[in-house]
Short mmCIF file of C-alpha atoms and ligand atoms in Angstrom, two decimals:
data_model
loop_
_atom_site.label_atom_id
_atom_site.label_comp_id
_atom_site.label_asym_id
_atom_site.label_seq_id
_atom_site.Cartn_x
_atom_site.Cartn_y
_atom_site.Cartn_z
CA MET L 1 -9.04 -21.13 -9.77
CA VAL L 2 -9.81 -17.95 -10.53
CA GLU L 3 -12.46 -16.33 -8.67
CA SER L 4 -15.23 -15.16 -10.50
CA GLY L 5 -19.11 -14.23 -9.31
CA ALA L 6 -19.09 -12.43 -5.76
CA LEU L 7 -17.07 -10.16 -4.08
CA GLY L 8 -17.56 -8.70 -0.76
CA VAL L 9 -16.05 -5.33 0.29
CA VAL L 10 -15.64 -5.13 4.71
CA GLY L 11 -14.78 -1.47 5.25
CA ALA L 12 -16.12 1.44 2.07
CA GLY L 13 -13.57 4.20 3.40
CA VAL L 14 -11.34 5.72 1.01
CA MET L 15 -9.76 2.60 -0.49
CA GLY L 16 -12.82 0.18 0.33
CA SER L 17 -15.06 2.07 -2.09
CA GLU L 18 -12.10 2.20 -5.28
CA ILE L 19 -12.11 -2.17 -4.57
CA ALA L 20 -15.95 -2.59 -4.89
CA PHE L 21 -15.44 -0.94 -7.94
CA LEU L 22 -13.07 -2.37 -9.15
CA GLY L 23 -14.44 -5.73 -8.66
CA ALA L 24 -18.01 -4.56 -10.01
CA ALA L 25 -16.13 -3.65 -13.23
CA ALA L 26 -14.76 -6.88 -14.19
CA GLY L 27 -17.97 -8.22 -13.54
CA ASP L 28 -18.42 -9.36 -10.03
CA HIS L 29 -21.38 -8.86 -7.53
CA VAL L 30 -20.00 -6.64 -4.71
CA THR L 31 -21.53 -6.76 -1.56
CA LEU L 32 -20.03 -3.87 0.23
CA VAL L 33 -20.23 -3.67 4.33
CA ASP L 34 -19.90 -0.80 6.63
CA THR L 35 -21.32 -0.62 9.87
CA ASP L 36 -21.84 2.97 9.71
CA PRO L 37 -24.94 4.30 7.27
CA GLY L 38 -23.16 7.09 6.28
CA ALA L 39 -19.73 6.40 5.45
CA LEU L 40 -21.51 2.91 3.46
CA ALA L 41 -23.84 5.83 1.51
CA ALA L 42 -20.90 8.00 0.60
CA GLY L 43 -18.41 5.24 -0.10
CA LEU L 44 -21.45 3.67 -2.74
CA ASP L 45 -21.21 7.05 -4.42
CA ARG L 46 -17.90 6.96 -4.64
CA ALA L 47 -17.29 3.86 -6.35
CA ARG L 48 -20.40 4.81 -8.52
CA ALA L 49 -18.48 8.24 -9.40
CA ILE L 50 -15.69 6.03 -10.55
CA ALA L 51 -17.91 4.39 -13.44
CA GLN L 52 -18.91 8.29 -13.96
CA ARG L 53 -16.27 9.64 -14.45
CA ARG L 54 -14.94 7.08 -16.66
CA LEU L 55 -18.45 7.36 -18.69
CA ALA L 56 -17.49 11.30 -19.13
CA LYS L 57 -13.60 10.69 -19.99
CA GLY L 58 -15.29 7.71 -22.75
CA ARG L 59 -13.24 4.83 -21.25
CA LEU L 60 -16.63 3.28 -20.51
CA THR L 61 -20.07 2.77 -22.78
CA GLU L 62 -23.25 4.10 -20.86
CA ASP L 63 -23.97 0.52 -20.50
CA GLU L 64 -21.11 -0.65 -18.57
CA ALA L 65 -21.06 2.25 -16.61
CA ARG L 66 -24.55 1.25 -15.38
CA GLY L 67 -23.72 -2.84 -15.41
CA ILE L 68 -21.04 -1.37 -12.84
CA GLU L 69 -23.61 0.49 -10.75
CA GLY L 70 -25.87 -1.98 -10.67
CA ARG L 71 -23.27 -4.59 -9.48
CA ILE L 72 -22.83 -2.48 -6.40
CA ARG L 73 -24.79 -2.99 -3.87
CA GLY L 74 -24.33 -1.82 0.14
CA ALA L 75 -24.47 -3.82 3.34
CA GLU L 76 -24.35 -2.99 7.55
CA SER L 77 -23.35 -6.46 8.05
CA VAL L 78 -20.37 -9.17 6.83
CA SER L 79 -23.69 -11.88 7.78
CA ALA L 80 -24.66 -10.59 4.56
CA LEU L 81 -21.36 -11.96 2.32
CA SER L 82 -21.83 -15.61 3.30
CA ASP L 83 -21.85 -16.65 -0.44
CA CYS L 84 -19.16 -14.60 -1.44
CA ALA L 85 -16.27 -16.14 -3.57
CA ALA L 86 -13.74 -13.71 -2.20
CA VAL L 87 -14.10 -10.84 0.59
CA ILE L 88 -11.42 -8.29 1.28
CA GLU L 89 -11.42 -6.26 4.09
CA ALA L 90 -10.27 -2.19 4.25
CA VAL L 91 -11.77 -1.38 7.32
CA SER L 92 -9.71 1.43 9.97
CA GLU L 93 -6.19 0.30 10.50
CA ARG L 94 -7.28 -0.19 13.95
CA MET L 95 -5.93 -4.08 15.05
CA GLU L 96 -8.95 -4.62 17.42
CA VAL L 97 -11.42 -3.19 14.79
CA LYS L 98 -10.00 -5.64 12.27
CA LEU L 99 -9.70 -8.12 14.98
CA ALA L 100 -13.28 -8.16 15.60
CA VAL L 101 -13.91 -8.54 11.76
CA PHE L 102 -11.51 -10.94 11.04
CA GLU L 103 -13.70 -13.06 13.87
CA ALA L 104 -16.91 -12.67 12.18
CA PHE L 105 -15.26 -13.59 8.98
CA GLY L 106 -14.49 -17.24 10.77
CA GLU L 107 -18.13 -17.37 11.57
CA GLN L 108 -19.54 -16.29 8.94
CA LEU L 109 -18.13 -17.41 5.76
CA GLY L 110 -18.70 -20.32 3.57
CA ALA L 111 -15.05 -22.60 4.59
CA ASP L 112 -13.90 -21.75 0.68
CA THR L 113 -14.25 -17.98 0.60
CA LEU L 114 -10.74 -16.50 0.45
CA VAL L 115 -9.77 -14.14 2.61
CA ALA L 116 -8.00 -11.28 2.04
CA SER L 117 -6.70 -7.83 4.28
CA ASN L 118 -5.90 -4.67 2.75
CA THR L 119 -3.85 -3.63 6.00
CA SER L 120 -0.82 -1.35 5.37
CA GLY L 121 1.27 -3.20 8.18
CA LEU L 122 -0.76 -4.74 10.43
CA SER L 123 0.18 -8.65 10.65
CA ILE L 124 -2.00 -10.86 8.75
CA THR L 125 -0.57 -14.06 10.64
CA ASP L 126 -2.63 -12.60 13.25
CA LEU L 127 -5.53 -11.99 11.33
CA ALA L 128 -5.60 -15.28 9.81
CA GLN L 129 -5.64 -16.43 14.09
CA ALA L 130 -8.26 -14.21 14.80
CA ALA L 131 -10.62 -16.07 11.55
CA GLY L 132 -9.68 -19.66 13.10
CA ARG L 133 -9.00 -20.83 9.73
CA PRO L 134 -5.17 -18.97 8.71
CA GLN L 135 -4.28 -21.10 6.44
CA SER L 136 -7.03 -19.37 3.98
CA VAL L 137 -5.87 -15.57 4.60
CA VAL L 138 -3.98 -13.55 2.46
CA GLY L 139 -2.60 -9.78 2.39
CA LEU L 140 -3.95 -8.26 -0.81
CA HIS L 141 -2.59 -4.66 -0.48
CA PHE L 142 -3.60 -2.36 -2.88
CA PHE L 143 -2.11 0.66 -3.32
CA ASN L 144 -4.18 4.70 -3.44
CA PRO L 145 -6.11 4.79 -5.54
CA ALA L 146 -6.74 1.83 -5.93
CA SER L 147 -8.49 1.75 -8.96
CA VAL L 148 -5.76 3.54 -10.60
CA MET L 149 -2.40 2.39 -9.39
CA PRO L 150 -0.96 -0.95 -11.00
CA LEU L 151 0.57 -3.14 -8.00
CA VAL L 152 -1.16 -5.26 -5.24
CA GLU L 153 1.36 -6.89 -2.74
CA VAL L 154 0.09 -10.46 -2.27
CA ILE L 155 0.94 -10.89 1.14
CA ARG L 156 1.87 -14.73 2.41
CA GLY L 157 1.10 -14.78 6.01
CA ALA L 158 3.04 -17.49 8.42
CA GLN L 159 0.51 -19.80 7.59
CA THR L 160 -1.43 -19.07 4.04
CA THR L 161 -1.42 -22.14 1.71
CA ASP L 162 0.31 -21.93 -1.79
CA ALA L 163 -3.13 -22.24 -3.14
CA VAL L 164 -4.30 -19.42 -1.18
CA VAL L 165 -1.38 -17.25 -2.66
CA ASP L 166 -2.02 -18.09 -5.91
CA ARG L 167 -6.31 -17.63 -5.51
CA ALA L 168 -5.31 -13.75 -4.66
CA VAL L 169 -2.53 -13.71 -7.25
CA GLU L 170 -5.11 -14.49 -9.92
CA LEU L 171 -8.07 -12.20 -8.00
CA ALA L 172 -5.80 -9.12 -8.93
CA LYS L 173 -4.92 -9.79 -11.85
CA ARG L 174 -8.50 -10.85 -13.11
CA TYR L 175 -8.69 -6.87 -11.78
CA GLY L 176 -6.19 -5.56 -13.68
CA LYS L 177 -3.44 -5.10 -11.67
CA THR L 178 -0.10 -6.51 -11.75
CA PRO L 179 0.08 -9.07 -8.47
CA VAL L 180 3.79 -9.28 -6.44
CA ARG L 181 4.36 -12.03 -4.05
CA VAL L 182 5.61 -11.15 -0.62
CA ARG L 183 6.48 -12.47 2.69
CA GLU L 184 5.23 -11.47 5.61
CA CYS L 185 7.71 -8.63 7.14
CA PRO L 186 6.58 -5.60 9.23
CA GLY L 187 6.71 -2.89 6.17
CA PHE L 188 5.77 -5.44 3.85
CA LEU L 189 7.63 -3.90 0.59
CA VAL L 190 7.82 -0.75 -1.08
CA ASN L 191 6.79 0.82 2.66
CA ARG L 192 9.63 -1.17 4.18
CA VAL L 193 11.85 0.68 1.24
CA LEU L 194 10.65 3.25 0.40
CA VAL L 195 9.75 4.45 4.39
CA ARG L 196 13.52 3.40 5.05
CA ALA L 197 14.66 6.09 2.43
CA MET L 198 12.11 8.81 2.99
CA VAL L 199 13.41 9.04 6.87
CA GLU L 200 17.43 8.57 6.10
CA ALA L 201 16.76 11.35 3.69
CA TYR L 202 15.16 13.65 6.85
CA ARG L 203 18.14 12.77 8.92
CA GLU L 204 20.88 13.62 6.99
CA ALA L 205 18.74 16.77 5.20
CA GLU L 206 18.65 17.54 9.53
CA SER L 207 21.76 16.92 10.18
CA ALA L 208 23.44 18.83 6.87
CA GLY L 209 21.19 22.01 7.40
CA VAL L 210 19.87 21.39 3.44
CA ASP L 211 16.53 22.65 3.15
CA PRO L 212 13.35 20.62 2.07
CA THR L 213 13.19 22.10 -1.52
CA ALA L 214 17.15 21.60 -2.08
CA ALA L 215 16.81 17.76 -0.33
CA ASP L 216 13.73 16.71 -2.69
CA ALA L 217 15.31 18.31 -6.17
CA ALA L 218 18.80 16.03 -5.32
CA VAL L 219 16.66 13.07 -5.12
CA ALA L 220 14.45 14.16 -7.83
CA HIS L 221 17.07 14.80 -10.16
CA GLY L 222 19.96 12.22 -8.44
CA GLY L 223 18.15 9.00 -9.75
CA PRO L 224 15.25 7.01 -10.66
CA ALA L 225 12.71 8.23 -8.25
CA PRO L 226 9.36 10.45 -9.31
CA MET L 227 9.60 13.27 -6.92
CA GLY L 228 11.67 14.14 -3.43
CA PRO L 229 10.89 12.41 -0.01
CA PHE L 230 9.13 15.81 1.68
CA ALA L 231 7.00 16.04 -1.19
CA LEU L 232 6.43 12.39 -0.87
CA GLY L 233 5.55 13.23 2.97
CA ASN L 234 2.93 15.89 2.08
CA LEU L 235 1.31 13.69 -0.22
CA VAL L 236 1.33 10.11 2.25
CA GLY L 237 0.43 12.42 5.43
CA LEU L 238 3.15 13.28 7.66
CA ASP L 239 1.35 11.42 10.86
CA THR L 240 0.47 8.30 8.94
CA LEU L 241 4.19 8.63 8.12
CA LEU L 242 5.68 9.24 11.44
CA SER L 243 3.41 6.32 12.60
CA ILE L 244 4.77 3.89 10.31
CA SER L 245 8.18 5.16 10.81
CA THR L 246 7.95 4.63 14.23
CA GLN L 247 6.53 1.09 14.09
CA LEU L 248 9.26 0.07 12.06
CA GLU L 249 11.83 1.27 13.81
CA GLY L 250 10.54 -0.89 16.63
CA ALA L 251 10.72 -4.02 14.67
CA TYR L 252 14.35 -3.16 12.97
CA GLY L 253 16.18 -0.67 14.83
CA PRO L 254 17.08 2.82 14.72
CA ARG L 255 17.72 3.09 11.12
CA PHE L 256 13.59 3.21 10.64
CA SER L 257 14.09 6.09 13.01
CA PRO L 258 11.88 9.62 12.29
CA GLY L 259 14.25 12.10 13.04
CA ARG L 260 13.18 15.45 14.95
CA LEU L 261 11.96 17.19 11.51
CA LEU L 262 9.26 14.75 10.80
CA ALA L 263 8.51 14.67 14.77
CA ASP L 264 8.13 18.39 15.29
CA MET L 265 6.02 18.98 11.83
CA VAL L 266 3.55 16.61 13.37
CA GLU L 267 3.62 17.86 16.66
CA SER L 268 2.99 21.24 15.24
CA GLY L 269 -0.11 20.06 13.59
CA ASN L 270 1.48 20.14 10.19
CA LEU L 271 0.25 17.12 8.43
CA GLY L 272 0.96 17.37 5.02
CA ALA L 273 -1.92 17.53 2.46
CA LYS L 274 -4.70 16.68 4.44
CA SER L 275 -4.00 19.83 6.67
CA GLY L 276 -3.23 22.51 4.24
CA GLY L 277 0.58 22.67 5.98
CA GLY L 278 3.72 20.26 5.51
CA PHE L 279 7.31 20.85 4.57
CA ASP L 280 7.74 24.28 2.40
CA VAL L 281 8.82 22.87 -1.13
CA ASP L 282 9.35 23.57 -4.31
CA PRO L 283 9.39 20.66 -7.20
CA ASP L 284 10.73 23.32 -9.76
CA ALA L 285 14.03 24.60 -8.15
CA PRO L 286 17.41 23.15 -9.68
CA PRO L 287 19.32 20.45 -7.75
CA THR L 288 22.38 22.22 -5.90
CA LYS L 289 25.65 20.87 -5.26
CA ALA L 290 25.12 20.99 -1.20
CA ALA L 291 22.16 18.86 -1.23
CA ALA L 292 23.72 15.53 -3.11
CA PRO L 293 24.79 14.36 0.01
CA VAL L 294 21.19 13.58 0.72
CA SER L 295 20.24 12.13 -2.69
CA GLN L 296 23.36 9.42 -1.66
CA ARG L 297 22.12 8.72 1.59
CA TYR L 298 18.16 8.37 0.39
CA TYR L 299 18.88 5.86 -3.07
CA GLY L 300 22.03 4.29 -0.65
CA ALA L 301 19.08 3.69 2.24
CA ALA L 302 16.98 2.54 -0.79
CA ILE L 303 18.75 -0.16 -2.93
CA ALA L 304 20.15 -1.49 1.19
CA GLU L 305 16.75 -2.11 2.08
CA ALA L 306 15.81 -3.50 -1.34
CA ALA L 307 18.79 -6.17 -0.81
CA ALA L 308 17.91 -6.95 2.40
CA CYS L 309 14.49 -7.93 1.15
CA ALA L 310 15.89 -9.87 -1.26
CA ARG L 311 18.04 -11.38 0.85
CA GLU L 312 15.51 -12.70 2.64
CA GLN L 313 13.66 -13.71 0.54
CA ILE L 314 10.48 -11.43 1.15
CA ALA L 315 10.22 -11.40 -2.25
CA ASP L 316 12.06 -12.32 -5.17
CA ARG L 317 14.34 -9.46 -6.61
CA ARG L 318 12.46 -9.04 -9.87
CA ASP L 319 9.45 -8.28 -7.86
CA VAL L 320 11.46 -6.32 -5.28
CA ASP L 321 12.15 -4.02 -8.62
CA LEU L 322 9.03 -4.16 -10.19
CA ALA L 323 7.36 -3.10 -7.13
CA LEU L 324 9.10 0.41 -6.45
CA GLN L 325 8.04 0.69 -10.44
CA LEU L 326 4.58 0.15 -9.92
CA GLY L 327 3.88 1.26 -6.48
CA ALA L 328 6.11 4.06 -5.93
CA GLY L 329 6.81 5.28 -9.95
CA TRP L 330 10.35 4.47 -9.94
CA GLU L 331 11.94 4.80 -13.10
CA THR L 332 14.31 1.82 -13.03
CA GLY L 333 13.86 -0.18 -9.52
CA PRO L 334 16.65 0.03 -6.53
CA LEU L 335 18.25 -3.36 -7.84
CA ALA L 336 18.73 -2.68 -11.16
CA TRP L 337 19.48 0.83 -10.74
CA ALA L 338 22.39 0.14 -8.20
CA ALA L 339 23.72 -2.34 -11.10
CA SER L 340 23.31 0.17 -13.72
CA GLN L 341 25.58 2.57 -12.17
CA GLY L 342 28.15 0.77 -10.59
CA ILE L 343 26.58 0.87 -6.99
CA ASP L 344 27.81 -2.14 -4.59
CA GLU L 345 24.56 -2.94 -2.83
CA THR L 346 26.19 -4.38 -0.53
CA ASP L 347 27.92 -1.20 0.07
CA THR L 348 25.50 1.47 0.79
CA ALA L 349 24.00 2.43 3.97
CA GLU L 350 23.96 0.27 7.40
CA VAL L 351 20.81 -2.70 7.01
P1 NAD N 401 -11.33 5.20 5.71
O1 NAD N 401 -10.96 5.08 7.48
O2 NAD N 401 -10.98 5.74 4.88
O3 NAD N 401 -12.69 3.72 6.20
C1 NAD N 401 -12.62 2.70 6.70
C2 NAD N 401 -13.36 1.87 6.71
O4 NAD N 401 -14.14 1.09 8.25
C3 NAD N 401 -14.49 2.76 7.22
O5 NAD N 401 -15.81 3.98 6.43
C4 NAD N 401 -15.24 2.79 8.95
O6 NAD N 401 -16.68 3.02 8.89
C5 NAD N 401 -15.43 1.41 8.45
N1 NAD N 401 -15.47 0.74 9.46
C6 NAD N 401 -14.96 0.74 10.28
N2 NAD N 401 -15.03 -0.84 11.36
C7 NAD N 401 -15.81 -1.27 10.56
C8 NAD N 401 -16.58 -2.44 10.94
N3 NAD N 401 -16.38 -3.21 12.03
N4 NAD N 401 -16.95 -3.00 9.72
C9 NAD N 401 -16.94 -2.03 9.01
N5 NAD N 401 -16.74 -1.58 8.65
C10 NAD N 401 -15.92 -0.81 9.09
O7 NAD N 401 -10.04 3.81 5.57
P2 NAD N 401 -9.41 3.55 4.45
O8 NAD N 401 -8.57 5.02 4.10
O9 NAD N 401 -9.55 3.23 3.23
O10 NAD N 401 -7.49 2.41 4.96
C11 NAD N 401 -8.50 1.44 4.60
C12 NAD N 401 -7.82 0.21 4.65
O11 NAD N 401 -6.89 0.26 3.64
C13 NAD N 401 -6.46 0.07 6.11
O12 NAD N 401 -6.14 -1.10 6.34
C14 NAD N 401 -5.40 0.75 5.83
O13 NAD N 401 -3.74 0.85 6.47
C15 NAD N 401 -5.10 0.26 4.15
N6 NAD N 401 -4.86 1.45 2.98
C16 NAD N 401 -4.77 2.51 3.13
C17 NAD N 401 -4.16 3.03 2.39
C18 NAD N 401 -5.22 4.59 2.10
O14 NAD N 401 -3.74 5.59 1.35
N7 NAD N 401 -5.44 5.38 2.70
C19 NAD N 401 -3.35 2.72 1.32
C20 NAD N 401 -3.08 1.00 1.34
C21 NAD N 401 -4.05 0.30 2.35
#
């Protein structure tokens, strides 16, 4: 079944406003819900601004832009979503906030509504339980900015049915995205592989006394990643990265330990692009021999984690590679790259 018609998006922040644009651009009537009227107004403005930017660039006609803007309306309660074919939750990443929203979904959405969460890492299975309809809840993990990034991870919770996963895959395709099917695990797929590689590189740089600029140059020139782990950390937000790696360390053990370099930056209030501080990096620096071990450790860890995801059937091998290409900008996925370099994926960093 291909969803069409009415989409509900709950949470009008960075992600919700972009997802609302995507739905309207695909022809759906979108209701964007936020309990904070100021956030709702700002979210509606952001969604409409995307249409205006595309109009200015000649990528939309005036009629198309007007049509998109006209198909997005705002509301302050989930009760406005009872007629929606699909609802995507994108509220703040706090379990207690999301659980309350999913309880409201259970009470107020139609029985056939596809219910999705854009969570970056909270349990789809737990959210599904809160909705009281665990079989019809799925993760739809868009990447930021959602109007541009091509990847969507479709996360299957413990009780999500095949039919619901298929509907979510079709929805993502209709919104112009490339979906990959992911079985739920902490970190899902892209963040699990990427965060593992990043924190391994941070710990190696720290113990070998390699500075962030040299470490980034080694990684950017040493394999398929488009940038080094320190520059990427600055972009993601160092507090967000610390929080994700600490959660993943709890789930998987010390291979996800964030290490001192990251913890010290966060303690000193240097959070990357969002705070204006962060790791000091120069993207134009040439690679040096002394920093090569950081690159080996980074790619070794990524390959090992990617291989573990394939082995655990979190996603199939082709999708593991595709997800890193589309979600993280890698030229080649880690498993295909390991094969092309003659690297034995069972012989890389410990999983
Ligand atoms: P955000 O803080 O920009 O927006 C969250 C919005 O939710 C706010 O406007 C807030 O008012 C609203 N909200 C809070 N409680 C609500 C409720 N009960 N009902 C309705 N609205 C409510 O957050 P964001 O960055 O857009 O992230 C949203 C979700 O998307 C999170 O789960 C996050 O993990 C995930 N995500 C974020 C990114 C990213 O890079 N920002 C990427 C992928 C996924």
